[in-house]
Coordinates of C-alpha atoms in Angstrom, one line a residue:
X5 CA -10.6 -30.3 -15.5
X6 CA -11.6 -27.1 -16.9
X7 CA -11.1 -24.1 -13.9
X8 CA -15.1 -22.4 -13.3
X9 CA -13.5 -19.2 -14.4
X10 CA -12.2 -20.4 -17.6
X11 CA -15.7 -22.1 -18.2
X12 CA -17.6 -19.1 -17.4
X13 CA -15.4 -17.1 -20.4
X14 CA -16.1 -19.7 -22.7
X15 CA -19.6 -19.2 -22.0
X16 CA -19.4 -15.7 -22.4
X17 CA -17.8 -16.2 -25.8
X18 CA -19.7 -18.5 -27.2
X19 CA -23.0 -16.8 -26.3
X20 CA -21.7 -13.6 -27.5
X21 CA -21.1 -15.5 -30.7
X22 CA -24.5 -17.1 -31.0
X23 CA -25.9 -13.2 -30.0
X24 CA -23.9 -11.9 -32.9
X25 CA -24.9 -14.6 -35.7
X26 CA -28.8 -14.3 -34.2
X27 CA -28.5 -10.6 -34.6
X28 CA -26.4 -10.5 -38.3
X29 CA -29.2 -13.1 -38.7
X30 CA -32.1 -11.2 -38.0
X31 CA -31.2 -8.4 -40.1
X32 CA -30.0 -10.2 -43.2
X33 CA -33.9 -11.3 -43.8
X34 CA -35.3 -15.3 -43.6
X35 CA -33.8 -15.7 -47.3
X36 CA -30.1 -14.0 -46.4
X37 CA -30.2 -15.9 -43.7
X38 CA -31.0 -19.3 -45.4
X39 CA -28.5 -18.9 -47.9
X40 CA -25.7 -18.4 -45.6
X41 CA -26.8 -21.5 -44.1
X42 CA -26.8 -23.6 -47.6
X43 CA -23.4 -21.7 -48.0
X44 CA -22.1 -23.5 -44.7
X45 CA -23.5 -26.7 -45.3
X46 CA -22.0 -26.6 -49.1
X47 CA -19.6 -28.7 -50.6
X48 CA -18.5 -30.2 -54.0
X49 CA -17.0 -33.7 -54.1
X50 CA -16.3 -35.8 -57.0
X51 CA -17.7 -39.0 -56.6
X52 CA -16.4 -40.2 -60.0
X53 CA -13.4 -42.0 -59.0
X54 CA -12.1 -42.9 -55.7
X55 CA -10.3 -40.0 -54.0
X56 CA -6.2 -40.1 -52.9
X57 CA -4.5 -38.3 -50.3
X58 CA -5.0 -34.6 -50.3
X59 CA -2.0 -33.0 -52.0
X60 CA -2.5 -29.4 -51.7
X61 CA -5.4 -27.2 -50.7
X62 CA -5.9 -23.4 -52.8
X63 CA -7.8 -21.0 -50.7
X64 CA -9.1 -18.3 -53.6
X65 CA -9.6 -15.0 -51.4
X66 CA -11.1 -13.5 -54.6
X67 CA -13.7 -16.4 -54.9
X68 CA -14.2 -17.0 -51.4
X69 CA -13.4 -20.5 -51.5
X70 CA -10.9 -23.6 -51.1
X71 CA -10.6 -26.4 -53.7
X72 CA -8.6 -29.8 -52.2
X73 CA -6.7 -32.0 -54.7
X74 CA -5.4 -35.2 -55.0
X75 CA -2.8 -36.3 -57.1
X76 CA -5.4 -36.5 -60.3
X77 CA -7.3 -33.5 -59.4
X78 CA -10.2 -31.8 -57.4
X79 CA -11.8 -33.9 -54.5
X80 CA -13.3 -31.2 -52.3
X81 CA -14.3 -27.9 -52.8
X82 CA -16.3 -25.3 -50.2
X83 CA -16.8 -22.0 -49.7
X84 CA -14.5 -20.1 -46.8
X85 CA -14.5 -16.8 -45.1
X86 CA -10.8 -15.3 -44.8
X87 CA -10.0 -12.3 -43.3
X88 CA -11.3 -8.9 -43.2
X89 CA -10.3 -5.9 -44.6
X90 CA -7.0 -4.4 -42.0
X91 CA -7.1 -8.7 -41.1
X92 CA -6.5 -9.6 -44.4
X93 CA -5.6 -13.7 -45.3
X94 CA -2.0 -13.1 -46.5
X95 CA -1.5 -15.1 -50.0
X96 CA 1.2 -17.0 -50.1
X97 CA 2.6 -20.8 -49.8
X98 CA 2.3 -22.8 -46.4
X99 CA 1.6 -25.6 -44.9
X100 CA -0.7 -27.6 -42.1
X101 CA 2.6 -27.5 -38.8
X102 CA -0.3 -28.5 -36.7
X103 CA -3.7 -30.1 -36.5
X104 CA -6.0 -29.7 -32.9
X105 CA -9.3 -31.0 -33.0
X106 CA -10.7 -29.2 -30.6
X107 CA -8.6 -25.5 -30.1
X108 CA -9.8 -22.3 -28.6
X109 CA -8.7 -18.8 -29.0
X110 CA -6.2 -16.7 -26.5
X111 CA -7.8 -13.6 -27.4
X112 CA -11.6 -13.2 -28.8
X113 CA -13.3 -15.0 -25.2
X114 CA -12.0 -18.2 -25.6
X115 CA -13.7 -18.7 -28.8
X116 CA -14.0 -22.3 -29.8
X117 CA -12.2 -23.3 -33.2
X118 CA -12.9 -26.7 -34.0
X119 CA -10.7 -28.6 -36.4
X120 CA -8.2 -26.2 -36.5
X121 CA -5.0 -27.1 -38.9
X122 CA -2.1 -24.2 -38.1
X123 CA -0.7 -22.8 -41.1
X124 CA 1.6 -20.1 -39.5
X125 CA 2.8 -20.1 -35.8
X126 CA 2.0 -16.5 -35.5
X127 CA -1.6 -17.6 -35.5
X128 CA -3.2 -18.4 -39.0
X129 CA -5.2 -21.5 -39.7
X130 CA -7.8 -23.2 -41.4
X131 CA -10.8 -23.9 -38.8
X132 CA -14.6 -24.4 -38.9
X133 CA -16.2 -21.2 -38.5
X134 CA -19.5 -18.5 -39.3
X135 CA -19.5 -17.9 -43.0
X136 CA -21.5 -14.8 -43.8
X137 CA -20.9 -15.0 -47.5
X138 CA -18.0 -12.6 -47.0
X139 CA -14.4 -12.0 -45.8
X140 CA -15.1 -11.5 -42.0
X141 CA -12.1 -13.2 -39.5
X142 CA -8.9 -12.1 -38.3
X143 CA -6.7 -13.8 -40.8
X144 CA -7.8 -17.2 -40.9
X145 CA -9.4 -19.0 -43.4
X146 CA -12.7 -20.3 -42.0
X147 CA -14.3 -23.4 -43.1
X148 CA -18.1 -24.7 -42.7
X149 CA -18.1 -27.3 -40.1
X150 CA -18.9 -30.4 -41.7
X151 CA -16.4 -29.5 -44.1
X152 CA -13.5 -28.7 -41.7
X153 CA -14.3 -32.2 -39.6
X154 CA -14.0 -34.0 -43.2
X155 CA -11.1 -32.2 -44.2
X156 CA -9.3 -32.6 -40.9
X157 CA -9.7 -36.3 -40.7
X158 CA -8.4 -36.6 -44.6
X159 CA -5.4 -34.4 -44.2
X160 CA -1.9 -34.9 -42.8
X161 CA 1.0 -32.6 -41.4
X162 CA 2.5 -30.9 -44.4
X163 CA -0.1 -30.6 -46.9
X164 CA 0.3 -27.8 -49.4
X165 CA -1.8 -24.7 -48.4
X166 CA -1.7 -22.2 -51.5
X167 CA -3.5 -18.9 -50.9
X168 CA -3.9 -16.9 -54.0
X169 CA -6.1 -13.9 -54.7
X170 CA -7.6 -15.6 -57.6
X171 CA -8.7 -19.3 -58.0
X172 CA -6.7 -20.9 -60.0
X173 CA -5.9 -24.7 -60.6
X174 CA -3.0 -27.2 -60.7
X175 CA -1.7 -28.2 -64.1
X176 CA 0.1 -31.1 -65.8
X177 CA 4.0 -30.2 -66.2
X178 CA 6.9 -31.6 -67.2
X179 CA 10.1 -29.9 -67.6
X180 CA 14.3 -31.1 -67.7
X181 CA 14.9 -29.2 -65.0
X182 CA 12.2 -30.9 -62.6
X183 CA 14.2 -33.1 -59.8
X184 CA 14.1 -37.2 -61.0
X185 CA 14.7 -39.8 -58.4
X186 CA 18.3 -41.3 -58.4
X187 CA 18.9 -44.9 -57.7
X188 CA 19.1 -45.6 -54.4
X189 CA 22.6 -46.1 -53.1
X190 CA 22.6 -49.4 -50.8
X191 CA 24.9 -47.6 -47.9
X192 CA 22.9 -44.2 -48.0
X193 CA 26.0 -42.4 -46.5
X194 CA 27.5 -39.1 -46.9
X195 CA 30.4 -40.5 -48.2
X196 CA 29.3 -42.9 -50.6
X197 CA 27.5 -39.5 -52.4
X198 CA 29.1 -38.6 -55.6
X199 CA 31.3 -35.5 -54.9
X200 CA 31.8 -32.5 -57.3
X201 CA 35.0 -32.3 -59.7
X202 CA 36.7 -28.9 -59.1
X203 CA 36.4 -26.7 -62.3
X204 CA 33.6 -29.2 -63.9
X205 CA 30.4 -26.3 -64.8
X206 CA 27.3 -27.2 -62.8
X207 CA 24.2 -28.4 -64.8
X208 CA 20.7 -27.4 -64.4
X209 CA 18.5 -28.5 -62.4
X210 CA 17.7 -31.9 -63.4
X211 CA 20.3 -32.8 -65.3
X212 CA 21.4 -36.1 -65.8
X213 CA 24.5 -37.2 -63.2
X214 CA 27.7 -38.7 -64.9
X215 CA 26.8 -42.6 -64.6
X216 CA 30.1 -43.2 -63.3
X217 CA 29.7 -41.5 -60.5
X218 CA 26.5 -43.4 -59.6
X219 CA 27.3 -45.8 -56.8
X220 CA 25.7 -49.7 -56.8
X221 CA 21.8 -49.6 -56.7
X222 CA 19.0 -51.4 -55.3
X223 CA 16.1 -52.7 -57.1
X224 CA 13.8 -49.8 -58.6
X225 CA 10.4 -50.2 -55.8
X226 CA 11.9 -46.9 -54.6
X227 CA 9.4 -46.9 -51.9
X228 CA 9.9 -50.6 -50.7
X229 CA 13.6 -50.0 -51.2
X230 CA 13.5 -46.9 -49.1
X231 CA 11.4 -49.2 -46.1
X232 CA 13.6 -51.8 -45.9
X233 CA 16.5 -49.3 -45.9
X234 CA 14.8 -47.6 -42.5
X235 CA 14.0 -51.1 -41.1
X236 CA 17.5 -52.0 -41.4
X237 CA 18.8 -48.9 -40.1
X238 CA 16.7 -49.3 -37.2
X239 CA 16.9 -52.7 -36.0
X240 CA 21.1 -51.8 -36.5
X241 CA 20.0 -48.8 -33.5
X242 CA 18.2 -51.2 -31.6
X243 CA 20.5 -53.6 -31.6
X244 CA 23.2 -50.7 -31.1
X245 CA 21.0 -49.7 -28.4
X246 CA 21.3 -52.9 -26.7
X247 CA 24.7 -53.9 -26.9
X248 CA 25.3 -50.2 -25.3
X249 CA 22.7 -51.3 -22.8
X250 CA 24.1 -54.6 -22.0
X251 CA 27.8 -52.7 -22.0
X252 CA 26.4 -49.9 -19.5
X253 CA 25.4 -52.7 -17.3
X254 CA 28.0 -54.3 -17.6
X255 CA 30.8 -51.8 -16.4
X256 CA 28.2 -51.1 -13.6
X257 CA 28.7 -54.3 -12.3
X258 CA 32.2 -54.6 -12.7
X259 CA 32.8 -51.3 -10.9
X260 CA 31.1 -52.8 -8.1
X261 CA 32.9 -55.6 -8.1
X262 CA 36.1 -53.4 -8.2
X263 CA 34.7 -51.3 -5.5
X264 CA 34.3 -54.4 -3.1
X265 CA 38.5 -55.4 -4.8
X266 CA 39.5 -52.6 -3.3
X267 CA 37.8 -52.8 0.5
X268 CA 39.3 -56.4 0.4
X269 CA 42.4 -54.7 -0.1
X270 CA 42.3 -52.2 1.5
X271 CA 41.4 -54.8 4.7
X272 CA 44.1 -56.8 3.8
X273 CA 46.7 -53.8 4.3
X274 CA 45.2 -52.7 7.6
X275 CA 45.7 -56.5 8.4
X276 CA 49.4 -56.4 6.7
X277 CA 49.9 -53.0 9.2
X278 CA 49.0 -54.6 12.1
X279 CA 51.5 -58.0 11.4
X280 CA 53.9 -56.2 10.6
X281 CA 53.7 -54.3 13.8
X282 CA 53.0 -57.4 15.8
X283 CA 56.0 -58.6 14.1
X284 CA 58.3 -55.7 15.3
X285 CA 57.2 -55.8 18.9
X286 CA 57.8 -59.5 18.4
X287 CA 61.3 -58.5 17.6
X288 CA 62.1 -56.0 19.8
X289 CA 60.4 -58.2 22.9
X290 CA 63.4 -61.0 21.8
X291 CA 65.8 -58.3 21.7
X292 CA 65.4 -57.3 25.2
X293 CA 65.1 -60.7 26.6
X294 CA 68.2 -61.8 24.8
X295 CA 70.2 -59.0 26.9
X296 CA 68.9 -60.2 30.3
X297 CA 70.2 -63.8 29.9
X298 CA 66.9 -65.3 30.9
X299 CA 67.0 -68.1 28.8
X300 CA 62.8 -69.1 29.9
X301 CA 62.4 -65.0 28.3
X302 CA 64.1 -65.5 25.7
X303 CA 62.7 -68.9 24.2
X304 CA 58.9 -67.5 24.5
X305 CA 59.7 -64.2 22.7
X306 CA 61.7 -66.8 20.3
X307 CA 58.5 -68.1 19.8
X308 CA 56.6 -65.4 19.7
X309 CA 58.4 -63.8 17.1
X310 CA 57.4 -67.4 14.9
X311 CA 54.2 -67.0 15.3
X312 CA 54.5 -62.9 14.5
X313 CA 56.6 -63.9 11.4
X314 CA 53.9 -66.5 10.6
X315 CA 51.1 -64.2 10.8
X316 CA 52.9 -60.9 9.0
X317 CA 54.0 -63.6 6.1
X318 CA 49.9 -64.6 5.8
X319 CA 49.0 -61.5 6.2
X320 CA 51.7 -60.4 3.4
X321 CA 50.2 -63.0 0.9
X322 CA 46.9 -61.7 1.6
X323 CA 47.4 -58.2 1.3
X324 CA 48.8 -59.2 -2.7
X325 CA 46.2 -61.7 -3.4
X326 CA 44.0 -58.8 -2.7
X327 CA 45.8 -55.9 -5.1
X328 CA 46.5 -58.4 -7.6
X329 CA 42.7 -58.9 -7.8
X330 CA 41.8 -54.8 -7.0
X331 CA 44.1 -54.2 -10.0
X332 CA 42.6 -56.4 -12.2
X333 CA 38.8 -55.3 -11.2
X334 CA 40.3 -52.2 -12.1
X335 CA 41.9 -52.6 -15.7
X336 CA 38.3 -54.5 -15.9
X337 CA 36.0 -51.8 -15.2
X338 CA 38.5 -49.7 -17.4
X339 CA 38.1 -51.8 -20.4
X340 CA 34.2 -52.0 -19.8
X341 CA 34.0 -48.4 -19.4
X342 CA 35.9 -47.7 -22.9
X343 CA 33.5 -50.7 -24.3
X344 CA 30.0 -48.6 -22.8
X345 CA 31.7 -45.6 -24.2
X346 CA 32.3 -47.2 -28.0
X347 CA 29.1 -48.7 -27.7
X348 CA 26.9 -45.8 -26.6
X349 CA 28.7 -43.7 -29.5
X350 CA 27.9 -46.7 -32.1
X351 CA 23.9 -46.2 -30.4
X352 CA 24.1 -43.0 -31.1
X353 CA 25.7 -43.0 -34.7
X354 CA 23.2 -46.2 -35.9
X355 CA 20.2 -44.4 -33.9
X356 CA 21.1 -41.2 -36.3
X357 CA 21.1 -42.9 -39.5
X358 CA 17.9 -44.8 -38.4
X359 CA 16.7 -41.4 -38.3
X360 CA 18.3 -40.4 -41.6
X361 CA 17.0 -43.2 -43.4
X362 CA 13.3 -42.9 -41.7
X363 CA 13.7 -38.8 -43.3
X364 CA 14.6 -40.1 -46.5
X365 CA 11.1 -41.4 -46.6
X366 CA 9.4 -38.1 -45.9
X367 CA 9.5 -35.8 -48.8
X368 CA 11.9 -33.2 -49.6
X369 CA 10.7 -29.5 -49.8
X370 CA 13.0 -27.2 -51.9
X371 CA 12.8 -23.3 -52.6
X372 CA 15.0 -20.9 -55.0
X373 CA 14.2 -17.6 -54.2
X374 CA 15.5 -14.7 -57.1
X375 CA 15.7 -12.4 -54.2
X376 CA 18.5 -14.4 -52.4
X377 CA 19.8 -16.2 -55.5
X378 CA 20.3 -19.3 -53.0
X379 CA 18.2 -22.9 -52.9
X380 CA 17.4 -24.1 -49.9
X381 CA 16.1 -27.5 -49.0
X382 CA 13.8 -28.7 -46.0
X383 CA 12.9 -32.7 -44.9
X384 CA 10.6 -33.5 -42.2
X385 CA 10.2 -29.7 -41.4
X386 CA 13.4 -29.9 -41.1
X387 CA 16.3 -27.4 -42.6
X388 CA 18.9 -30.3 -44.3
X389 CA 20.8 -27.6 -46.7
X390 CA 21.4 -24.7 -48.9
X391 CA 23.5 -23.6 -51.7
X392 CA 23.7 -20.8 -54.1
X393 CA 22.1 -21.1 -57.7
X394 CA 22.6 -18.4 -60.8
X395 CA 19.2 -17.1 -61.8
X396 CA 20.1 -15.6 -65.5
X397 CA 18.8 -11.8 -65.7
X398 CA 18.6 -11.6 -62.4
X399 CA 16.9 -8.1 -62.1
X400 CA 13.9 -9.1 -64.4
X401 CA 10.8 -10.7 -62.3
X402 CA 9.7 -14.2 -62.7
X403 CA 6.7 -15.0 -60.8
X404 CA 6.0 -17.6 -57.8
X405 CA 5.4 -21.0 -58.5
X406 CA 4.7 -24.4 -56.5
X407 CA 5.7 -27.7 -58.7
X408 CA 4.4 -30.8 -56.9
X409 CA 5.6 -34.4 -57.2
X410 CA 2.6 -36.2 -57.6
X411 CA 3.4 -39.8 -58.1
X412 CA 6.3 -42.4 -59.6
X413 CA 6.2 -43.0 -63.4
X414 CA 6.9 -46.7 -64.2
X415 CA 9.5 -48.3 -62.0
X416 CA 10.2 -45.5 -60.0
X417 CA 13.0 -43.9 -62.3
X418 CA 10.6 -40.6 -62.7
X419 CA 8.2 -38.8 -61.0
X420 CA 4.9 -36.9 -62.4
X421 CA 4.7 -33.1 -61.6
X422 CA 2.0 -30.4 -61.7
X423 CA 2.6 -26.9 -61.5
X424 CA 0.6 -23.9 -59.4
X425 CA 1.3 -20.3 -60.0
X426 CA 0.2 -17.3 -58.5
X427 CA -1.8 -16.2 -61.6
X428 CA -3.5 -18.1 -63.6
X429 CA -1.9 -18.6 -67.3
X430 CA -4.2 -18.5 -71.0
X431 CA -4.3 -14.7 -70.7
X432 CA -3.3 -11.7 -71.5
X433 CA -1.7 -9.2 -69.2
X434 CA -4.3 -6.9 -69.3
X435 CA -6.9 -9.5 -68.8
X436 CA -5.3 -11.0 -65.9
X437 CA -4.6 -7.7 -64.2
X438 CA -8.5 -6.9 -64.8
X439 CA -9.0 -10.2 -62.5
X440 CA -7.1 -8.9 -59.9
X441 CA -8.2 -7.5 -56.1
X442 CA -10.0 -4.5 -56.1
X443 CA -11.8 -2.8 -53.1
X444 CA -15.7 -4.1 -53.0
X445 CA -17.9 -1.2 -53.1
X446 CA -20.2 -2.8 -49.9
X447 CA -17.6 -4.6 -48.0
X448 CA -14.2 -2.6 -48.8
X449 CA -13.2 -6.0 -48.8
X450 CA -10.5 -6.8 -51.7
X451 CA -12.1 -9.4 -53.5
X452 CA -12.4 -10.4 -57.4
X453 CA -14.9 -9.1 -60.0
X454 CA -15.5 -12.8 -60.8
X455 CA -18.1 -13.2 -57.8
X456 CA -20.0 -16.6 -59.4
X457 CA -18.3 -18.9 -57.0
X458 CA -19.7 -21.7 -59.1
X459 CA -17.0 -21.0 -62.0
X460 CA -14.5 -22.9 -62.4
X461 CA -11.0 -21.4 -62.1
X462 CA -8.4 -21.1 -64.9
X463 CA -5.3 -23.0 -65.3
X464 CA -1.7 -21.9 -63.5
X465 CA 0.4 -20.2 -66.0
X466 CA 2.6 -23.2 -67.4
X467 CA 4.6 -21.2 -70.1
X468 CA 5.6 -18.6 -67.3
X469 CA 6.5 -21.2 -64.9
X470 CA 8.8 -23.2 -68.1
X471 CA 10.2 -19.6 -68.5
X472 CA 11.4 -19.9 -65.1
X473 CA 12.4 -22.8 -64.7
X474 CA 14.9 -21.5 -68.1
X475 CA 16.5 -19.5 -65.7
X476 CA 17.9 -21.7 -63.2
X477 CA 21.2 -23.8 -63.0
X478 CA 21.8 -25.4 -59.6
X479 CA 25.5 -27.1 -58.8
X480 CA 25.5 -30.7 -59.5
X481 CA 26.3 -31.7 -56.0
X482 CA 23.0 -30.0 -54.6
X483 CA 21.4 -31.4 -57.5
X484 CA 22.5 -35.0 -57.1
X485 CA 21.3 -34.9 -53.0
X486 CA 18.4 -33.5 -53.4
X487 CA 17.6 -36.2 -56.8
X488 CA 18.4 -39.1 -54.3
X489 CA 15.0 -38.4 -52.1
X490 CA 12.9 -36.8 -54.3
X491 CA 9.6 -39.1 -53.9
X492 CA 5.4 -38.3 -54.6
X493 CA 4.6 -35.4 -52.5
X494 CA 8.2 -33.5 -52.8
X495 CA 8.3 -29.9 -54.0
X496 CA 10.1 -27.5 -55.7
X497 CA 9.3 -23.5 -55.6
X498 CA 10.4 -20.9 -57.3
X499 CA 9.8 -17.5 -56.6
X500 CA 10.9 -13.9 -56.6
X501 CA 9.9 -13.4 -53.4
X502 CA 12.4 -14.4 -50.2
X503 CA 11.8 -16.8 -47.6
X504 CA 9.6 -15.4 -45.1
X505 CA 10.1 -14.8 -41.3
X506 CA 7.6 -17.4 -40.5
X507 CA 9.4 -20.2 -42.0
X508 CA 11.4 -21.4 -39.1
X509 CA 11.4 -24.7 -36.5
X510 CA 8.4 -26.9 -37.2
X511 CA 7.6 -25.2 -40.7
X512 CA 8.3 -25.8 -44.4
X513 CA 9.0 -23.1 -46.5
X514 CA 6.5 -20.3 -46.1
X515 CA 6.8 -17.6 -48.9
X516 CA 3.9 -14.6 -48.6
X517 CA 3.3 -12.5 -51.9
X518 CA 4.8 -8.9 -50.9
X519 CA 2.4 -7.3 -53.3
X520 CA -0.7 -8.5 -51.4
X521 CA -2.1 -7.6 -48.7
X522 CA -1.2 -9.0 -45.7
X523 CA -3.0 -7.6 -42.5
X524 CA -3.6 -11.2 -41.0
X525 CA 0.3 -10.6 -40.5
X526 CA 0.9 -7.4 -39.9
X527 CA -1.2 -7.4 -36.8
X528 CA 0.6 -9.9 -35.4
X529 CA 3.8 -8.7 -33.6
X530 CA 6.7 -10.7 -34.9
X531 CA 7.1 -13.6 -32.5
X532 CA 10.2 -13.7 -30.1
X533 CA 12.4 -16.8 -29.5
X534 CA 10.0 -19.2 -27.5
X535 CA 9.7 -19.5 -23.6
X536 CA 7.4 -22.3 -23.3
X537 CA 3.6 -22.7 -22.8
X538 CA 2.1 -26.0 -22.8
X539 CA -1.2 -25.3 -21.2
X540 CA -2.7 -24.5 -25.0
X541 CA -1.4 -26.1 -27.9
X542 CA 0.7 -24.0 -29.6
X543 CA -0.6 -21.0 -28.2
X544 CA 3.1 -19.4 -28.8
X545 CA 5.7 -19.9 -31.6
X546 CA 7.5 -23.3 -30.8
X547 CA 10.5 -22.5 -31.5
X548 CA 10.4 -17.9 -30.1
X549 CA 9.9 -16.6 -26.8
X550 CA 8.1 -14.6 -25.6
X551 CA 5.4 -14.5 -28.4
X552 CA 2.3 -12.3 -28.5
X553 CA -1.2 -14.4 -28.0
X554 CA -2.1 -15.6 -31.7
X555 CA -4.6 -13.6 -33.4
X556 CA -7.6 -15.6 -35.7

């Protein structure tokens, strides 16, 4: 339940909201107005063929707009509002690390944010939103609200988001060098992977494995294969998990059992004590009448002592029945202890490769950056491993580029790629340089001469990106791990820019573009390791503490 203070903010927000669109509404004219209106309630679907899963989403900050794709093209398109000018949407590659239906703002009044997918943890998402036909948030990329309740019910965690400052458009590529899936070994183990031969000279990226270090495969339905793999995997944890269960319990019971052994025994010695004492006094008792020469004395302590010896020598037999079986009940619980220990570490090693083989079903994200000269891989949102890579010329600049896995060729033994580049390709320097941001004369706003949202945008810049790619050569070993769970929806960037800060736990790889603005950033203090909050979703950084309230 919602406090009456909190309510009364939210209130205050939202009618300072609806004050501020009635106002911007009032002096925009009836027919400003209207149009905004058709801009929020616009959207462009092809209806010719059935749509997929969304594959990426390109926010053009130029155009003022976001075009989804499948893996054969545009599905959605709508116009957006990003941010301001100081505010600015960075461009860059990300990714949805979060989806809230219903989300509010920790810093403009509680402001409502419906359908809000987290692209950064610092704070930047897509969310419905006021579109006045210009950039006007804090860093976020607004979406009308039909739109953003569509789009969040279509999506899922880790869709490409590519923010560029000019629209441009996902092409067909193929290339050597693009990752092909390797047949799947049947024990997917560290050690069954092929290992490098010392002196041998890596390949490039792509390049075809020597076939005789290719261990036994599995039928080519790479997906099926990879299924029944995880089922396997984790019915071996849940058993694992059972038997350690069962062992547990076990060595619980036993050490009871051991527990009441050694009460037994310890009884029986008190009992073996006090016999043996009996038995002394017995002894001492005939001693003592034996030296008086009263023969009636001495016959009872005679029998006396019998019954003393009879009682110590039962008690005696007693006292080892009971260690005999306290020292078993011991080497028992011992034995079953060992047991719960070998089985909890065989429920731990078979719930880890459950969890290995499950990842191996989620696609793999990779990233070369010039800058660092290293490749770095991510599964699951998860870091697996990096490795250096040669880049030739490395001083000369070779653009930014996202190639995306879009589907299995045939049986499985190939996968079909596009490429997106941060410029569109077809024209000359010059022409593409005349495309770029420059201030708006009403606004200040960087935004893109091309203002007929309606056009289409032009192709990524294939040729550059093959250049590229030219350029690379990745040891075999990296390429031979990352080959063995490539899969649809696995990508590969290349870029001259590092990784950036943002990219940490709960991300993929988030590159922004250095020479773009990037206010929507800049304004937000860099997040500190992470003390916990979980009265908002995500208000904080995950993974920092201490982090600043997220600006939209």
């Amino acid at each position: 339940m919602i406090a009456p203070i909190a309510c009364r903010q939210r209130l205050a927000g939202f009618a300072a909201i609806c004050a501020a669109a009635l106002a911007a509404a009032s002096l925009a004219g009836p027919a400003e107005a209207r149009s905004a209106r058709d801009r929020d309630r616009q959207d462009d679907t092809v209806l010719s063929r059935p749509a997929g899963p969304p594959v990426m989403a390109i926010v053009s900050i130029g155009e003022q707009r976001v075009t989804i794709y499948d893996a054969n093209g545009r599905i959605l398109r709508a116009p957006v509002s990003s941010g301001q000018t100081g505010y600015e949407t960075p461009s860059g590659i990300f990714s949805v690390i979060q989806k809230n239906r219903e989300h509010y703002s920790n810093l403009y009044d509680d402001a409502s944010m419906p359908f809000m997918q987290r692209i950064t943890w610092s704070g930047i998402a897509l969310h419905a939103g006021v579109l006045p036909g210009r950039p006007a948030s804090h860093g976020c990329i607004r979406l009308p609200h039909g739109f953003a309740e569509r789009l969040f019910d279509l999506t899922r965690m880790g869709m490409r988001v590519i923010v560029v400052p000019t629209d441009v458009m996902p092409v067909e590529f193929s290339h050597p060098a693009l990752f092909k899936p390797r047949p799947l070994a049947v024990e997917a183990s560290a050690e069954a992977r092929p290992q490098p031969v010392e002196g041998q000279p890596p390949m490039r990226l792509g390049g075809e494995a020597d076939s005789a270090k290719v261990p036994s495969t599995v039928p080519p339905k790479r997906l099926q294969t990879l299924r029944s793999l995880a089922a396997a995997r984790a019915a071996e944890a849940a058993a694992a998990a059972k038997k350690a269960d069962e062992a547990r319990l076990a060595a619980v019971k036993l050490n009871g059992e051991s527990a009441r052994a050694m009460k037994e025994q310890r009884m029986a010695t008190i009992a073996k004590e006090r016999a043996d004492a009996a038995l002394k006094s017995a002894e001492d008792a005939l001693a003592g009448a034996t030296g008086s020469g009263n023969e009636k004395a001495i016959e009872r302590a005679r029998e006396a002592k019998t019954k003393a010896e009879a009682k110590a020598a039962e008690a005696q037999a007693q006292f080892d029945s009971a260690k005999a079986a306290a020292e078993a009940k011991a080497e028992a619980v011992a034995r079953a202890r060992d047991e719960a220990k070998t089985a909890e570490a065989e429920k731990v090693a078979a719930a880890k490769a459950a969890k290995e083989a499950e990842a191996k079903m989620a696609p793999v994200s990779v990233f070369i950056s010039r800058q660092a000269q290293r490749l770095y891989v991510r599964q699951g949102f998860q870091p697996i491993f990096d490795s250096p890579v040669t880049i030739a010329d490395q001083a000369t600049p070779m653009g930014t580029y996202v190639f995306t896995a879009l589907d299995y060729v045939g049986d499985g033994s190939d996968v079909r790629w596009s490429v997106v580049s941060m410029t569109s390709g077809g024209h000359s320097a010059d022409a593409r340089s005349s495309r770029r941001m420059q201030p708006d004369a009403y606004t200040g706003s960087r935004r893109s001469h091309r203002s007929d949202r309606s056009s289409e945008p032009l192709p990524a810049d294939a040729h550059a990106a093959k250049a590229a790619l030219d350029r690379i050569t990745i040891p075999q070993e990296a390429i031979d791990r990352i080959s063995e769970v490539v899969s649809p929806g696995s990508s590969l960037i290349v870029s001259d820019e590092p990784m950036s800060k943002e990219t940490g736990k709960g991300t993929d790889f988030i590159v922004v573009m250095s020479g773009e603005p990037q206010g929507g950033l800049k304004i937000r203090r860099r997040p500190q390791p992470y003390g916990g909050d979980y009265d908002r979703p995500y208000r904080r950084s995950p993974y920092y503490e201490g982090s600043p309230f997220s600006w939209w």
